[in-house]
Short mmCIF file of C-alpha atoms in Angstrom, two decimals:
data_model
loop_
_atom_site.label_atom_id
_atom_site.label_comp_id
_atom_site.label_asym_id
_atom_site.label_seq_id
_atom_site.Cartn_x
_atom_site.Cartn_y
_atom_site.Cartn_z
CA UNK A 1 0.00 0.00 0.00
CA UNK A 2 2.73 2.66 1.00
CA UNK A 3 4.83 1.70 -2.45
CA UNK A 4 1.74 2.41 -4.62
CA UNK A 5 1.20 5.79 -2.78
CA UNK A 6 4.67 6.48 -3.00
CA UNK A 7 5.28 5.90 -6.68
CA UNK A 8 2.27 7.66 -7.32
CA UNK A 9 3.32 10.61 -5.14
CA UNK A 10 6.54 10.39 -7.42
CA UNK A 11 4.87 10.65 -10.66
CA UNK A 12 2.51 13.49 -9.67
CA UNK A 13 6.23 15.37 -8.79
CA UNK A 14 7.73 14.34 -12.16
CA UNK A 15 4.74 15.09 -13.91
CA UNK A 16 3.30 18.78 -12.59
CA UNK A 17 6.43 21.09 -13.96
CA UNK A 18 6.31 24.13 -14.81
CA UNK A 19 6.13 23.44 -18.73
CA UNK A 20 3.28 21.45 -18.26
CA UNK A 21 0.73 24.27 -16.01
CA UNK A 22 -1.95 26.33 -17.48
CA UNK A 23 -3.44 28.59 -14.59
CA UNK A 24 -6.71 30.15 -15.75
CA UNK A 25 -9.14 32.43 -14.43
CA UNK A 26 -12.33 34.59 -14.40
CA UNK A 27 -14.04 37.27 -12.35
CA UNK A 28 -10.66 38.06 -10.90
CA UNK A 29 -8.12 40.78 -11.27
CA UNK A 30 -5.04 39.91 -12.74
CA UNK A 31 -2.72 41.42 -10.10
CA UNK A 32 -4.95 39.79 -6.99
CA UNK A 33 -4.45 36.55 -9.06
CA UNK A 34 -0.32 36.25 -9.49
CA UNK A 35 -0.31 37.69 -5.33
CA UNK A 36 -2.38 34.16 -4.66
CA UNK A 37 -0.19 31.81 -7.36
CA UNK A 38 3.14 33.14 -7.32
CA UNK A 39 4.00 31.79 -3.83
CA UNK A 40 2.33 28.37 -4.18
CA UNK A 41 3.88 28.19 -8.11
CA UNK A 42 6.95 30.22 -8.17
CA UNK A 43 9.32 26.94 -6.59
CA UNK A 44 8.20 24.40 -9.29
CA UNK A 45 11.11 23.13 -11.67
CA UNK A 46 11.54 23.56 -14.75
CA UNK A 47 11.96 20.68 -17.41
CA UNK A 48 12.62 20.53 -20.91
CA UNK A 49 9.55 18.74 -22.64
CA UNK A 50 10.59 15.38 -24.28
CA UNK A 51 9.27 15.06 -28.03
CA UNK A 52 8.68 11.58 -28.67
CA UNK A 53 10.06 10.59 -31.98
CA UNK A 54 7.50 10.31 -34.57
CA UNK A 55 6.58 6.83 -36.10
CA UNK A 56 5.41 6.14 -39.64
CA UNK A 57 2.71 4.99 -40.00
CA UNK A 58 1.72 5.04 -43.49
CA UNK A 59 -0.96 3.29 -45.85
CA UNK A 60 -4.24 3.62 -47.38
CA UNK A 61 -7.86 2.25 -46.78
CA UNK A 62 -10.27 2.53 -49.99
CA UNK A 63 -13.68 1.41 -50.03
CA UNK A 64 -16.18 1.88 -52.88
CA UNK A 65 -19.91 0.96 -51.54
CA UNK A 66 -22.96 3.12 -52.41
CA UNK A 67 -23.88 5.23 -49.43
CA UNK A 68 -27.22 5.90 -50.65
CA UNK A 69 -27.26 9.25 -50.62
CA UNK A 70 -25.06 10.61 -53.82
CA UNK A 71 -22.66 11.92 -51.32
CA UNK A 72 -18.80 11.02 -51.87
CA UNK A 73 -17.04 10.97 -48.63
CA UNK A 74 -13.19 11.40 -48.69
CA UNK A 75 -10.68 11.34 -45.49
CA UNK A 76 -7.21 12.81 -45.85
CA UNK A 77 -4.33 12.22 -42.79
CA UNK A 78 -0.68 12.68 -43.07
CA UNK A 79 1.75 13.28 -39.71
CA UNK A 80 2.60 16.51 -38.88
CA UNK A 81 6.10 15.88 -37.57
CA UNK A 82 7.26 17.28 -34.16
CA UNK A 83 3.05 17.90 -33.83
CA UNK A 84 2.54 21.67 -32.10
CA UNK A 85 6.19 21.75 -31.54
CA UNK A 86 7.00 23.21 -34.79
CA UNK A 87 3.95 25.85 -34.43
CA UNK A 88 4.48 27.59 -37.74
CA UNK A 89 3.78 23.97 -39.64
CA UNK A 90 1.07 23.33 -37.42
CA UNK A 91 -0.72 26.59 -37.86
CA UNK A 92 -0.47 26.02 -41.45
CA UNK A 93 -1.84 22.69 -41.23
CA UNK A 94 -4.68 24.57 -39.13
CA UNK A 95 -5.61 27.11 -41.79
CA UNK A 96 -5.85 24.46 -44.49
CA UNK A 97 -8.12 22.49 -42.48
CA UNK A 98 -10.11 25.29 -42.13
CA UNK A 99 -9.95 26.49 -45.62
CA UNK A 100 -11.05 23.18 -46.88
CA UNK A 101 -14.61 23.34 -44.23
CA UNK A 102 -12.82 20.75 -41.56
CA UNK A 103 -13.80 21.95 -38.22
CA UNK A 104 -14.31 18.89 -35.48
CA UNK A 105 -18.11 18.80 -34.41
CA UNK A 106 -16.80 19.98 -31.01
CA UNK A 107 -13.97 22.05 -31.82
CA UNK A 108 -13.76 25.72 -30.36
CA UNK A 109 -17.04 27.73 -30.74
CA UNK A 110 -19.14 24.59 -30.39
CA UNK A 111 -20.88 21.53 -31.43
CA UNK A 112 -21.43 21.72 -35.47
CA UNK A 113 -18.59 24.66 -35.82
CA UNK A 114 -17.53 23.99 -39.54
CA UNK A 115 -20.16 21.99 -40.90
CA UNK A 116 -21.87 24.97 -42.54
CA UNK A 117 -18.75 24.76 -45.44
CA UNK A 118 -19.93 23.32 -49.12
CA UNK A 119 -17.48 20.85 -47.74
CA UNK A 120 -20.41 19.46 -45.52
CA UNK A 121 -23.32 19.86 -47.40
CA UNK A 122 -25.18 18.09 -49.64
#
């Protein structure tokens, strides 16, 4: 029992650094806020993130059937290497999602956001 809480207490160390905290709030001044978190944040260590090296998985998956409808549906995936660590490829990755209608049902500014593109309609 005390070895599980211990390594557990261990992992919660290794795992809550600095890198890895987002503090958020609302309804509160920003001053009154970094008086409150600065003491209780202001000792936690830094660590350099780890990327995990990126594995290929490549391939393709076609299927022909007749979905009833007259609708052609068509998925397109490809790894974004280093992920949001090399911002300026994601964000461009971002913008052609967008540009093409993609937009996940629950994406930011809620359910459905995207599925008003010619992309999505019949």
């Amino acid at each position: 029992m005390y070895r599980a809480a211990a390594s557990r207490i261990r992992s919660l160390i290794e795992n809550y650094t600095a890198t890895r905290i987002l503090l958020a709030a609302s309804g509160v001044e920003h001053e009154e806020l970094l008086s409150i978190a600065e003491p209780l944040l202001s000792d936690l260590r830094s660590v350099p993130r780890e990327v995990p090296k990126s594995v290929y998985n490549g391939g393709d998956y076609r299927y022909q059937g007749d979905s009833g409808d007259g609708r052609t549906h068509f998925a397109l995936a490809f790894e974004l290497p280093g992920g949001w660590h090399k911002e300026k490829d994601a964000m461009a990755s971002t913008v052609l999602q967008m540009l093409l209608g993609g937009g996940g049902s629950f994406s930011a500014g809620g359910p459905g956001k995207g599925m008003s593109s010619r992309l999505c309609k019949s």
